[in-house]
Short mmCIF file of C-alpha atoms in Angstrom, two decimals:
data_model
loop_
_atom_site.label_atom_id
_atom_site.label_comp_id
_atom_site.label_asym_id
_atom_site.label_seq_id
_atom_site.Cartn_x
_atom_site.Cartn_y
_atom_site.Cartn_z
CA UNK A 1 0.00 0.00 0.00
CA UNK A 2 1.45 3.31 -1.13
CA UNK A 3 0.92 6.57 0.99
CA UNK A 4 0.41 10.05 0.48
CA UNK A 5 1.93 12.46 2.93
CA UNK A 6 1.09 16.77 2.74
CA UNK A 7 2.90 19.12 4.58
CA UNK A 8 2.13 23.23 4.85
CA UNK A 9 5.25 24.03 5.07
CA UNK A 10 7.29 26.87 2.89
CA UNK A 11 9.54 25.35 0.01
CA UNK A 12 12.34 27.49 0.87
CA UNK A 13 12.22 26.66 4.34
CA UNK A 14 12.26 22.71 3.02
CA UNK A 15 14.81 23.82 0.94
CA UNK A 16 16.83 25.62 3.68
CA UNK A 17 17.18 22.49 6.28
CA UNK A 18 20.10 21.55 4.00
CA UNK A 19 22.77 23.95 4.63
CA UNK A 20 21.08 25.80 7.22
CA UNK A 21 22.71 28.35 10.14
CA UNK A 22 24.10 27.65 13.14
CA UNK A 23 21.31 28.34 15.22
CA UNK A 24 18.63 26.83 12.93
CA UNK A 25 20.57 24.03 12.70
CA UNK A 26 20.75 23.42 16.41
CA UNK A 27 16.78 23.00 16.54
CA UNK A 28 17.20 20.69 13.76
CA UNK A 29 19.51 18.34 15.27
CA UNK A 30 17.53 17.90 18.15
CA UNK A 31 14.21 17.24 16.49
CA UNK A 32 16.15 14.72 14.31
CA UNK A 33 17.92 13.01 17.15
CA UNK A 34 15.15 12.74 19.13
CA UNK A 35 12.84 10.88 16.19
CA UNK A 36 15.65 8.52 15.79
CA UNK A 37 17.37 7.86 18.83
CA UNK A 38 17.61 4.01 19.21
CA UNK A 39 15.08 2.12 21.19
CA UNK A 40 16.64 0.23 24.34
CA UNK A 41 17.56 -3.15 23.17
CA UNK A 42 16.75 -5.75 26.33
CA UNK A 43 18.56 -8.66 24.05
CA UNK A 44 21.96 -6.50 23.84
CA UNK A 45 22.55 -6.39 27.70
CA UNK A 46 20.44 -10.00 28.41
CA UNK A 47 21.61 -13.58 27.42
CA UNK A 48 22.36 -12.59 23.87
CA UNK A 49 25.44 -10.54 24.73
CA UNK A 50 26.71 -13.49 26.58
CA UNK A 51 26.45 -15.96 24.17
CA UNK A 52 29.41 -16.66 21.82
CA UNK A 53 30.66 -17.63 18.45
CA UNK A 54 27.57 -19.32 17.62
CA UNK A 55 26.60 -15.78 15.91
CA UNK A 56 29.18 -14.92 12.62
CA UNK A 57 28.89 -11.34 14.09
CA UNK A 58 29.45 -10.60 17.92
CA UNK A 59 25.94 -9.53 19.00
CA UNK A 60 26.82 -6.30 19.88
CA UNK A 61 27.58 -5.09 16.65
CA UNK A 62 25.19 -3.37 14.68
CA UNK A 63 24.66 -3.56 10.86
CA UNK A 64 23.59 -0.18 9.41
CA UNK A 65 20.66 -0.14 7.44
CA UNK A 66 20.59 1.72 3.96
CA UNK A 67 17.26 3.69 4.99
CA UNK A 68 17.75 3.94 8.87
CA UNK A 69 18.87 7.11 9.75
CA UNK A 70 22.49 8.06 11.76
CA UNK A 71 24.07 10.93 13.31
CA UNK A 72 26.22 10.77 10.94
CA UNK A 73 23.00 11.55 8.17
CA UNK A 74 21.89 13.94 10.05
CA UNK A 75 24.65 16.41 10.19
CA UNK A 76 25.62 15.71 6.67
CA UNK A 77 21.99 16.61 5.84
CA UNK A 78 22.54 20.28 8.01
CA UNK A 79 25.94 20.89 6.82
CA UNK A 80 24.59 21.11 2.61
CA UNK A 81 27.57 18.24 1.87
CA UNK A 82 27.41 15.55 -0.31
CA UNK A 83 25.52 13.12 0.36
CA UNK A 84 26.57 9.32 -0.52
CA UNK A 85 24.00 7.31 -2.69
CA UNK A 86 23.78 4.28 -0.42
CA UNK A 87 22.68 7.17 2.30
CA UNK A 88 20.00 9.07 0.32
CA UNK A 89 17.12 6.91 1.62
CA UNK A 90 18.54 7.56 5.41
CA UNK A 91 18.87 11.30 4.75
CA UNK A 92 15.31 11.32 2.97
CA UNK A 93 13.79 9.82 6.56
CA UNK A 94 15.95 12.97 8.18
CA UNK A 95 14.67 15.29 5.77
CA UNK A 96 11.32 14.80 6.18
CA UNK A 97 11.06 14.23 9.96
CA UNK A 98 12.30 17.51 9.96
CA UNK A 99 9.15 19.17 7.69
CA UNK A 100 6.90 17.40 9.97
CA UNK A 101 8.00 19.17 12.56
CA UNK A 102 8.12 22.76 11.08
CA UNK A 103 5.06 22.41 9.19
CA UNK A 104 2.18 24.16 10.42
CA UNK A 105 0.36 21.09 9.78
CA UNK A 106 -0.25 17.58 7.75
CA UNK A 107 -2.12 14.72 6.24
CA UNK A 108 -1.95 11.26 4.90
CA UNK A 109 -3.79 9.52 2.73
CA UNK A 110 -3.67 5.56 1.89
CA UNK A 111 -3.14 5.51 -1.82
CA UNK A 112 -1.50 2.64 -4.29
CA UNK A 113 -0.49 3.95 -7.67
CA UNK A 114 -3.75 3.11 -9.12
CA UNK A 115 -5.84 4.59 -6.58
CA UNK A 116 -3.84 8.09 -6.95
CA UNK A 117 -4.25 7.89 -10.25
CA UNK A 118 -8.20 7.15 -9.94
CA UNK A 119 -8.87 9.61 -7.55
CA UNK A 120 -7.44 12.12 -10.02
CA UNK A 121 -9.74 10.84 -12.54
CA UNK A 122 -12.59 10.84 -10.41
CA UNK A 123 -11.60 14.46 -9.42
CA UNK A 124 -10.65 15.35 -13.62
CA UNK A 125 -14.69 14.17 -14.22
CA UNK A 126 -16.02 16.44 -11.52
CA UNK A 127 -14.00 19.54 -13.40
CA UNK A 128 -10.98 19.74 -11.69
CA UNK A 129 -7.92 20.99 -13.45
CA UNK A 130 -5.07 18.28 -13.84
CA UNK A 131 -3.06 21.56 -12.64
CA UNK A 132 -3.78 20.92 -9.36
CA UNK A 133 -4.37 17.60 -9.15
CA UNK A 134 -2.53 15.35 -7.30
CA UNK A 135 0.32 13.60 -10.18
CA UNK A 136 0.70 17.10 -11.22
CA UNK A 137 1.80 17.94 -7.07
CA UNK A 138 4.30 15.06 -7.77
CA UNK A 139 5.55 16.01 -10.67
CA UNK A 140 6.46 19.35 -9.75
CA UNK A 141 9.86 19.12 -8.40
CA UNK A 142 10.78 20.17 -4.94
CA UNK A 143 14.57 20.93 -6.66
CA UNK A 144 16.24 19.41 -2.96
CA UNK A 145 19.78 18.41 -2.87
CA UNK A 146 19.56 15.17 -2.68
CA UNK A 147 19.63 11.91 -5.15
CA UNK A 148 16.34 10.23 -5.56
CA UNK A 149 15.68 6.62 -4.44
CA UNK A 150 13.31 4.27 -5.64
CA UNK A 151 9.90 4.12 -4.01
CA UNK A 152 9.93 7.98 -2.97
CA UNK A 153 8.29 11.10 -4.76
CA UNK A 154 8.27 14.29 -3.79
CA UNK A 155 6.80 17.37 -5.61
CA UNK A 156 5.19 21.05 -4.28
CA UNK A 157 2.60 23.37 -5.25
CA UNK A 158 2.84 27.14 -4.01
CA UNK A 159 0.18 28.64 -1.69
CA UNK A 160 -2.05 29.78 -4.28
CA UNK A 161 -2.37 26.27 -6.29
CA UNK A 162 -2.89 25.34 -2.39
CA UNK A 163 -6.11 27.37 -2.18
CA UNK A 164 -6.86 26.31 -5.70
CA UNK A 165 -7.06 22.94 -5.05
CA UNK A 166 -9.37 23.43 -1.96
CA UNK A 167 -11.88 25.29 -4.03
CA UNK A 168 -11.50 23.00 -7.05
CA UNK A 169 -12.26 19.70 -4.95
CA UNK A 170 -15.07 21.31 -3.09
CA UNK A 171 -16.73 21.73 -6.58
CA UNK A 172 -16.08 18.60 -7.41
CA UNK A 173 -17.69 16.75 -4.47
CA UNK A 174 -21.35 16.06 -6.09
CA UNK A 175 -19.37 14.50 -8.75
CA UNK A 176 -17.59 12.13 -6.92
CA UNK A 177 -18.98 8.33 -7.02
CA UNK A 178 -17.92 6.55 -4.20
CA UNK A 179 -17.73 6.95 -0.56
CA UNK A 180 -14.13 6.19 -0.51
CA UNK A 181 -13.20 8.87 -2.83
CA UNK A 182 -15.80 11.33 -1.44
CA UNK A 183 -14.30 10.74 2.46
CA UNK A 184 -10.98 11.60 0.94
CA UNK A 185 -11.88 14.61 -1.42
CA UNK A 186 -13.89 16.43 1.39
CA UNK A 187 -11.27 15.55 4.58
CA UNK A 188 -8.56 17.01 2.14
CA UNK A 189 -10.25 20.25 0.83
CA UNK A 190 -10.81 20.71 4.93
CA UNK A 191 -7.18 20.22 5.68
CA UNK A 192 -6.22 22.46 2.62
CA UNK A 193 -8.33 25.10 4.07
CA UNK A 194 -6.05 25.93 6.82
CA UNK A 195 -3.91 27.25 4.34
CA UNK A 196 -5.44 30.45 4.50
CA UNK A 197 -5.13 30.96 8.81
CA UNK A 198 -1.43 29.85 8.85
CA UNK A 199 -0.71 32.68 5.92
CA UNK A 200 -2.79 35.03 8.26
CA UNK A 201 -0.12 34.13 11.31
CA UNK A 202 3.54 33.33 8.93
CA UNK A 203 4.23 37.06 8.71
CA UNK A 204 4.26 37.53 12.51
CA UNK A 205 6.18 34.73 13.10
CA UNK A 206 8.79 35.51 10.42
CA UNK A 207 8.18 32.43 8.35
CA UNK A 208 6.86 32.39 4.60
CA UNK A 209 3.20 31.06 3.93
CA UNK A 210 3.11 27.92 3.70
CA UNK A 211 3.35 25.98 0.25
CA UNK A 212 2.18 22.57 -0.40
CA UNK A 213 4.96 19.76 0.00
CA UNK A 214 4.59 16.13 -1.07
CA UNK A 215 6.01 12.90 -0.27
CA UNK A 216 4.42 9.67 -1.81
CA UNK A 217 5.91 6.30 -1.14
CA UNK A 218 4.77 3.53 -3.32
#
């Protein structure tokens, strides 16, 4: 099953986790050590760690997975340097811990390929735009510094194709044939409609309104 995941988030503040100050950076760390710090493992300080050359490995030793995330990702990620293929998907997992947590807000939805792509058509024969529908999202490139890997999209829309798409699915509803689709339509015009408080607050805060970011794993 392939998934969906929005964020309200700025594109140049997305863009700016790689490479970013000092100070910003700081914040960053923290969030991203504190998603992945490791989970105590019972089995490291039990029997296993006592047992012996039964295991080719000592027990203790841990193998480092292509897409699990290390320190070492994560201040490769903040320092804009290059970043190894075998540790793009790692550094993807950073990258977008760290826009869940500065976004002003998010949603999922449960989508395979073919789903996506129906809901777009179902959403194309209630007279929405393939401008803002959801392939087009993905296909707009997000232009981060970092190699793609397999299984992972990720494309934007500005604010205003944000609000577009809010009004545009709206319209659509009576349109819409099934329940599924009509669940999904309406609960994401809602979320899209908080675009238009979190611009009303950004400028205060010093941050940009918030674009439309996103990630689809299938």
């Amino acid at each position: 099953m392939g998934e969906l995941r929005l964020y309200a988030v700025g594109i140049e503040e997305v863009r700016g986790i790689s490479g970013a100050s000092t100070d910003k950076a700081a914040h960053l760390r923290e969030v991203a050590t504190k998603a992945f710090a490791p989970a105590p493992d019972e089995a490291r300080s039990g029997l296993l760690s006592k047992l012996g050359p039964i295991f080719r490995r000592p027990p203790t030793v841990q193998v480092i997975s292509p897409t699990q995330p290390e320190p070492h990702d994560v201040e490769v990620l903040l320092a804009g340097a290059y970043v190894a293929p075998e540790r793009a998907g790692a550094t993807w997992r950073v990258l977008e811990t760290i826009v869940a947590d500065i976004a002003w807000g998010s949603t999922r939805l449960a989508l395979t390929s073919q789903s996506l792509d129906d809901l777009d058509f179902a959403l194309a024969r209630g007279g929405v735009s393939s401008s803002v529908g959801l392939r087009h999202l993905l296909g707009s490139t997000a232009s981060l510094n970092l190699l793609p890997v397999a299984g992972l999209t990720v494309g934007w829309h500005p604010y205003e194709t944000a609000l577009a798409m809010a009004g545009a699915y709206r319209s659509a509803m009576p349109q819409i044939k099934t329940t599924e689709q009509q669940e999904m339509v309406n609960a994401l015009a809602s979320w899209l409609d908080g675009f238009v408080p979190w611009a009303s607050v950004a400028p205060s805060l010093g941050r940009p309104v918030p674009d439309l970011v996103g990630f689809y794993a299938g």
